[in-house]
Coordinates of C-alpha atoms in Angstrom, one line a residue:
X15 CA 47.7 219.0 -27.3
X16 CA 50.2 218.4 -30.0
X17 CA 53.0 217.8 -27.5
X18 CA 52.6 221.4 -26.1
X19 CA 52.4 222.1 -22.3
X20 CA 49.6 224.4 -21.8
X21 CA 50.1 227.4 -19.4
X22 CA 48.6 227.2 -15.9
X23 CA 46.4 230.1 -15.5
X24 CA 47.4 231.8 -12.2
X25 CA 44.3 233.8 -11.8
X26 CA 41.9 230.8 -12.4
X27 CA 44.6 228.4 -9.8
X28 CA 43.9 231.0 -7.3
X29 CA 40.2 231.6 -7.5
X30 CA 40.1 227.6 -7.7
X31 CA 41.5 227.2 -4.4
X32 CA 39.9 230.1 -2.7
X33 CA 36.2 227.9 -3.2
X34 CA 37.8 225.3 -2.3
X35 CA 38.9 226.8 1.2
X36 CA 35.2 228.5 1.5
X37 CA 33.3 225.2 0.8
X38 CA 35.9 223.7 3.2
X39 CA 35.6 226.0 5.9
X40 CA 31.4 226.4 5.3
X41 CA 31.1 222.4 5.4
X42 CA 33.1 222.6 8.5
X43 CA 31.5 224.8 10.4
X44 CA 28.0 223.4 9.3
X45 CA 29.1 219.9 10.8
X46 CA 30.3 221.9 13.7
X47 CA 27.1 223.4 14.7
X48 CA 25.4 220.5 13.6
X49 CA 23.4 222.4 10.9
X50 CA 24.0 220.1 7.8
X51 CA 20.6 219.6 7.4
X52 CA 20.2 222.8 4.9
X53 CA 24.0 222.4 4.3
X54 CA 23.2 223.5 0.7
X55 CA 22.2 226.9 1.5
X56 CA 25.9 228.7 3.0
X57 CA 27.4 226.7 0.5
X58 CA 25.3 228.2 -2.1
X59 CA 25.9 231.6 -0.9
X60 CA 29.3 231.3 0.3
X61 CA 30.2 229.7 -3.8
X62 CA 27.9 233.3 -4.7
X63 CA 30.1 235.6 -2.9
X64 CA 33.6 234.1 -4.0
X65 CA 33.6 236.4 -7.3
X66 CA 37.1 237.0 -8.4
X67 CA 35.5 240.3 -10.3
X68 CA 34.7 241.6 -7.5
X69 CA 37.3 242.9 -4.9
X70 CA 35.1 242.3 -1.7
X71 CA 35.2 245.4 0.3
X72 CA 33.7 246.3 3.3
X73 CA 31.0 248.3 1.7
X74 CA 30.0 245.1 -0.7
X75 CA 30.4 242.5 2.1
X76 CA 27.9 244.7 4.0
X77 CA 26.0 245.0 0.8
X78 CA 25.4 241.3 0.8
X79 CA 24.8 241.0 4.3
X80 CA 22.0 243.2 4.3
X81 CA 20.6 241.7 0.9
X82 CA 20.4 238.8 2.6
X83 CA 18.3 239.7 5.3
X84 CA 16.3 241.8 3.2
X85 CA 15.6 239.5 0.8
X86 CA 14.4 236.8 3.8
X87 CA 12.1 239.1 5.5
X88 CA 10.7 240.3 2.1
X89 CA 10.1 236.4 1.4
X90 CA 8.1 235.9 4.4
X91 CA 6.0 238.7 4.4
X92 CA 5.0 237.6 0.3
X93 CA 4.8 234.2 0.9
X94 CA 1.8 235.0 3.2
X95 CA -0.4 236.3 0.0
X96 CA 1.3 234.4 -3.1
X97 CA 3.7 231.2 -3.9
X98 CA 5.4 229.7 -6.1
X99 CA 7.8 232.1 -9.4
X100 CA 4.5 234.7 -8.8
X101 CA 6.3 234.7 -5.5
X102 CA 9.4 235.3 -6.4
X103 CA 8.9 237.6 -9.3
X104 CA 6.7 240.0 -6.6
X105 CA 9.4 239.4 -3.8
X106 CA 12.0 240.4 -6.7
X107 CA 9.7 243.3 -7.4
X108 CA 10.0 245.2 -4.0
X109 CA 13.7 243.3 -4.0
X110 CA 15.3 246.0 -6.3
X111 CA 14.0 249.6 -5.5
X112 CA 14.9 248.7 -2.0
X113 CA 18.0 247.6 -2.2
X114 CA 19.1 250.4 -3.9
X115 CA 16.9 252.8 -2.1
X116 CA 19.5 252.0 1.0
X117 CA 22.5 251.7 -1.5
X118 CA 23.1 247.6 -1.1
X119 CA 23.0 246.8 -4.8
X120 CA 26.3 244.9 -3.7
X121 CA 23.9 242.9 -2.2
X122 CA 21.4 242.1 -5.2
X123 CA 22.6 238.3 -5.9
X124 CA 22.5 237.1 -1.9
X125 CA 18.7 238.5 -2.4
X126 CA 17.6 237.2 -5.0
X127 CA 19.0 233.5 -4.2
X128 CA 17.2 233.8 -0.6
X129 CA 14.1 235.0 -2.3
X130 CA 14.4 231.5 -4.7
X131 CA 15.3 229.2 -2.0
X132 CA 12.7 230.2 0.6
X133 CA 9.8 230.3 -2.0
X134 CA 10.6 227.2 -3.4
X135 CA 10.7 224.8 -0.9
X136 CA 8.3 221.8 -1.2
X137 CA 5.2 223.4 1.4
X138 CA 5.4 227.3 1.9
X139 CA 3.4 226.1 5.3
X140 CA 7.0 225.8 6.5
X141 CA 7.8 229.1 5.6
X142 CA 7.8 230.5 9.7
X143 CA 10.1 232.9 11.4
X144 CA 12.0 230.2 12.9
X145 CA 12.4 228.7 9.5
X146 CA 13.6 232.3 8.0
X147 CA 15.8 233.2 10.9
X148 CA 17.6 229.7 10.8
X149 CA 18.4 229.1 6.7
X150 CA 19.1 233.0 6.4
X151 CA 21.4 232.7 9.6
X152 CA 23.2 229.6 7.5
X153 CA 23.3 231.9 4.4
X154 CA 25.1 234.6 6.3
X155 CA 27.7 231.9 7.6
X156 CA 28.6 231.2 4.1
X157 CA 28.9 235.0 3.4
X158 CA 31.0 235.5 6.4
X159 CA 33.5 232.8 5.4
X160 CA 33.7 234.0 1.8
X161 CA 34.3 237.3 2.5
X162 CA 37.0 236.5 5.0
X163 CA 39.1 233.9 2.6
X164 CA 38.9 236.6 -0.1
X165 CA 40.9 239.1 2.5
X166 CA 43.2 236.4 3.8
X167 CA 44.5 234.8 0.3
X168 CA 45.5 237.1 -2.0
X169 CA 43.0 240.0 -1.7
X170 CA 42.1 242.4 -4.6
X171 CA 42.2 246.3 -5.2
X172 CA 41.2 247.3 -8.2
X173 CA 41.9 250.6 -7.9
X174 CA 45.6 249.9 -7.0
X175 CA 45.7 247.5 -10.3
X176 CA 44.2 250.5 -12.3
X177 CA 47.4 252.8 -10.9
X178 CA 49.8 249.6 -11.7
X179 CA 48.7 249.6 -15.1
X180 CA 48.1 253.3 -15.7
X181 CA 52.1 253.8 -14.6
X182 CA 53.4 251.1 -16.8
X183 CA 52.0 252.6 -19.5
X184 CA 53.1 256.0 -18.9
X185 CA 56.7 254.6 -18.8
X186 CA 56.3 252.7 -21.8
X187 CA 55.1 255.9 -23.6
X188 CA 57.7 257.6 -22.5
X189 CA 60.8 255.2 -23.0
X190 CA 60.3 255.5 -26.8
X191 CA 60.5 251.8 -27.6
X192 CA 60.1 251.0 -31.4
X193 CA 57.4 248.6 -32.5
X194 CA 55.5 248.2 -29.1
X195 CA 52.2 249.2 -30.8
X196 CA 50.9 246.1 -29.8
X197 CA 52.1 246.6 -26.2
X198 CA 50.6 249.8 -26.2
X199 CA 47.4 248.4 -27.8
X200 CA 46.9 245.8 -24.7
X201 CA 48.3 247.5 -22.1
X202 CA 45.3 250.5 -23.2
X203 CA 42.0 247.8 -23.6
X204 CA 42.8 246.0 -20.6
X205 CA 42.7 249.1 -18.2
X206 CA 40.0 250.2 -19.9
X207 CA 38.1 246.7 -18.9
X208 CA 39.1 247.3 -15.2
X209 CA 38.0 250.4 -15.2
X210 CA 34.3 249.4 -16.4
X211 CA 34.2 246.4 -14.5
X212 CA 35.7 248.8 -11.2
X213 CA 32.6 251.2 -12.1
X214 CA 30.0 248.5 -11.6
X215 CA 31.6 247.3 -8.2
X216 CA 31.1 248.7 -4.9
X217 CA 34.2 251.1 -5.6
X218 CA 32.7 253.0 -8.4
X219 CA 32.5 256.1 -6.5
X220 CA 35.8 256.0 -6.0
X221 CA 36.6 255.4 -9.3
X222 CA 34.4 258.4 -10.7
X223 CA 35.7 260.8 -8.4
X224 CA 39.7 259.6 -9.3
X225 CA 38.4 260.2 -13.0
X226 CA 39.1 257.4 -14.5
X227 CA 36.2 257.9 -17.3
X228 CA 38.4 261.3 -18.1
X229 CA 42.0 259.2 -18.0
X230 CA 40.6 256.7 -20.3
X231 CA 39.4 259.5 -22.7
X232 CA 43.3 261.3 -22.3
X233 CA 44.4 257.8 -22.7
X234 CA 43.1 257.6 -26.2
X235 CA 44.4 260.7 -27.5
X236 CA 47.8 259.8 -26.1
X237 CA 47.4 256.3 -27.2
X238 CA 46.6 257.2 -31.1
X239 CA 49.5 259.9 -30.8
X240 CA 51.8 257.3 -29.6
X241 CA 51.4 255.1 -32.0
X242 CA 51.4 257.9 -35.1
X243 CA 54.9 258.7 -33.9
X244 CA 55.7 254.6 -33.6
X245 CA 54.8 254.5 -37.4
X246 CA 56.6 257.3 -38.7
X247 CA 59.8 256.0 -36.8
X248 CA 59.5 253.1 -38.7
X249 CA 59.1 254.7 -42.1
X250 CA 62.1 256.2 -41.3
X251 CA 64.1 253.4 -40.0
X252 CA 63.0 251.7 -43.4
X253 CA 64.7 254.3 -45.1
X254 CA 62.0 257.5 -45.9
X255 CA 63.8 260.8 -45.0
X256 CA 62.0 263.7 -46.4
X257 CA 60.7 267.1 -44.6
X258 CA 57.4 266.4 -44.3
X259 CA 58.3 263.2 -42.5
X260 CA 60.3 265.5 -40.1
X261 CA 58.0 267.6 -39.2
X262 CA 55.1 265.4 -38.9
X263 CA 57.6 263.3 -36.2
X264 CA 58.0 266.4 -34.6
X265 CA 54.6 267.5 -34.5
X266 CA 53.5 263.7 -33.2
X267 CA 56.3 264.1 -30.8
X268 CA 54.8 267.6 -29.4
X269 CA 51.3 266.2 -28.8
X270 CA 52.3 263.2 -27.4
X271 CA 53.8 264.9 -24.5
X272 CA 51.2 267.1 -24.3
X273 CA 49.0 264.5 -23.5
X274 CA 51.5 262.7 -21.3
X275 CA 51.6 266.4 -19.8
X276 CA 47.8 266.3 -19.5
X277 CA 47.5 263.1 -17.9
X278 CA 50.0 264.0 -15.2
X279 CA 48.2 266.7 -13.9
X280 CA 44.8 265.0 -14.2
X281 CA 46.8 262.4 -11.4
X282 CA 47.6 265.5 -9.8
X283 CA 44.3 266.6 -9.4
X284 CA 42.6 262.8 -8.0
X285 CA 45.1 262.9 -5.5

């Protein structure tokens, strides 16, 4: 717009081709097994699972596994006393407590998609084991292939993108660069987004037991110290001198590597 090139987002170009390799590789194998008839369901849960906030490990590839087939045999047995959203909303129901009875929340949006899809096909007569075994065997096709295009191209670790971020911070801190508040400010909101969005994944008891709740808090502190001392460095570049500016640099100056003190042996300690 205006004559101004707009900048390719990297993150969305690579998510972008990873569904494009999924629906490639699901549609392929489909055709290959001759099973294109309910082409539509690996496809839906394959384009489910490709979620670039969520890293995809083990644990939550299992998770949706096991939803899956939870959520199919959970279908057929309700589908034998109700139809129709009563259905679903029953099948949901039982859906939840169990999955997180057995710890496969991970698993909650395979479920619920299998619960929707079985229940609302055109004549719940259908609705047989063969029928349940087939379309959740295609669903777990799609899952399969998702999972294994988000290991091969470019694979996520949260937790190592929370350590990236957490270092590159401390250095900044600690090189003493004038007027990078706003550095500082960005830098600080943005791992504290990973860090909620890593403590509703599959990895957040990892994350709790790394302490990154405590961090965030330390973070803070050393964050509003930080930028204290940026601001009183600029008074004085400006011109101020007086004694009290003195001493409140120097006070700013002790807390802030107290903090930065704190923080290293709370790293120390999640080791």
């Amino acid at each position: 717009m205006n004559g101004v090139p707009r900048r390719l987002n990297s993150g969305l170009l690579r998510q972008s081709l990873r569904i494009s390799v999924v629906m490639f590789v699901t549609a392929s194998i489909a055709l290959w097994c001759d099973r294109t008839a309910y082409l539509w369901y690996p496809l839906n849960a394959a384009l489910i699972v490709v979620d670039d906030n969520d890293e995809l490990t083990f644990p939550a590839a299992t998770g949706r596994i096991m939803g899956t087939i939870l959520g199919a045999l959970l279908t057929f047995v309700v589908h034998t006393i109700a139809s129709g959203w009563m259905a679903v909303l029953l099948t949901c129901l039982l859906c939840f407590p169990l999955l997180r009875l057995f710890g496969w929340q991970g698993g909650l949006s395979t479920a619920v998609n299998i619960v929707v899809m079985f229940l609302m096909i055109p004549r719940t007569t259908q609705l047989n084991w063969d029928f349940v075994f087939n379309r959740s065997l295609d669903s777990l096709i799609g899952i399969v292939v998702a999972v294994a295009v988000a290991y091969l191209f470019w694979p996520r670790n949260r937790l190592a993108e929370l350590d990236r971020l957490d270092l590159a911070l401390d250095q900044q801190i600690r090189s003493g660069k004038e007027g990078s508040a706003i550095d500082l400010t960005a830098g600080y909101l943005r791992l504290a987004r990973l860090v909620e969005v890593a403590l509703r994944s599959q990895q957040a008891a990892l994350v709790r037991r790394k302490r990154w709740r405590q961090r965030l808090l330390i973070w803070e502190t050393l964050l509003h110290h930080a930028l204290e001392l940026d601001r009183h460095r600029s008074l004085e570049q400006s011109g101020l001198r007086s004694p009290l500016l003195a001493a409140a640099m120097a006070d700013e100056q002790k807390r802030v590597h107290q903090a930065l003190r704190s923080m290293q042996l709370c790293r120390e300690a999640c080791r």
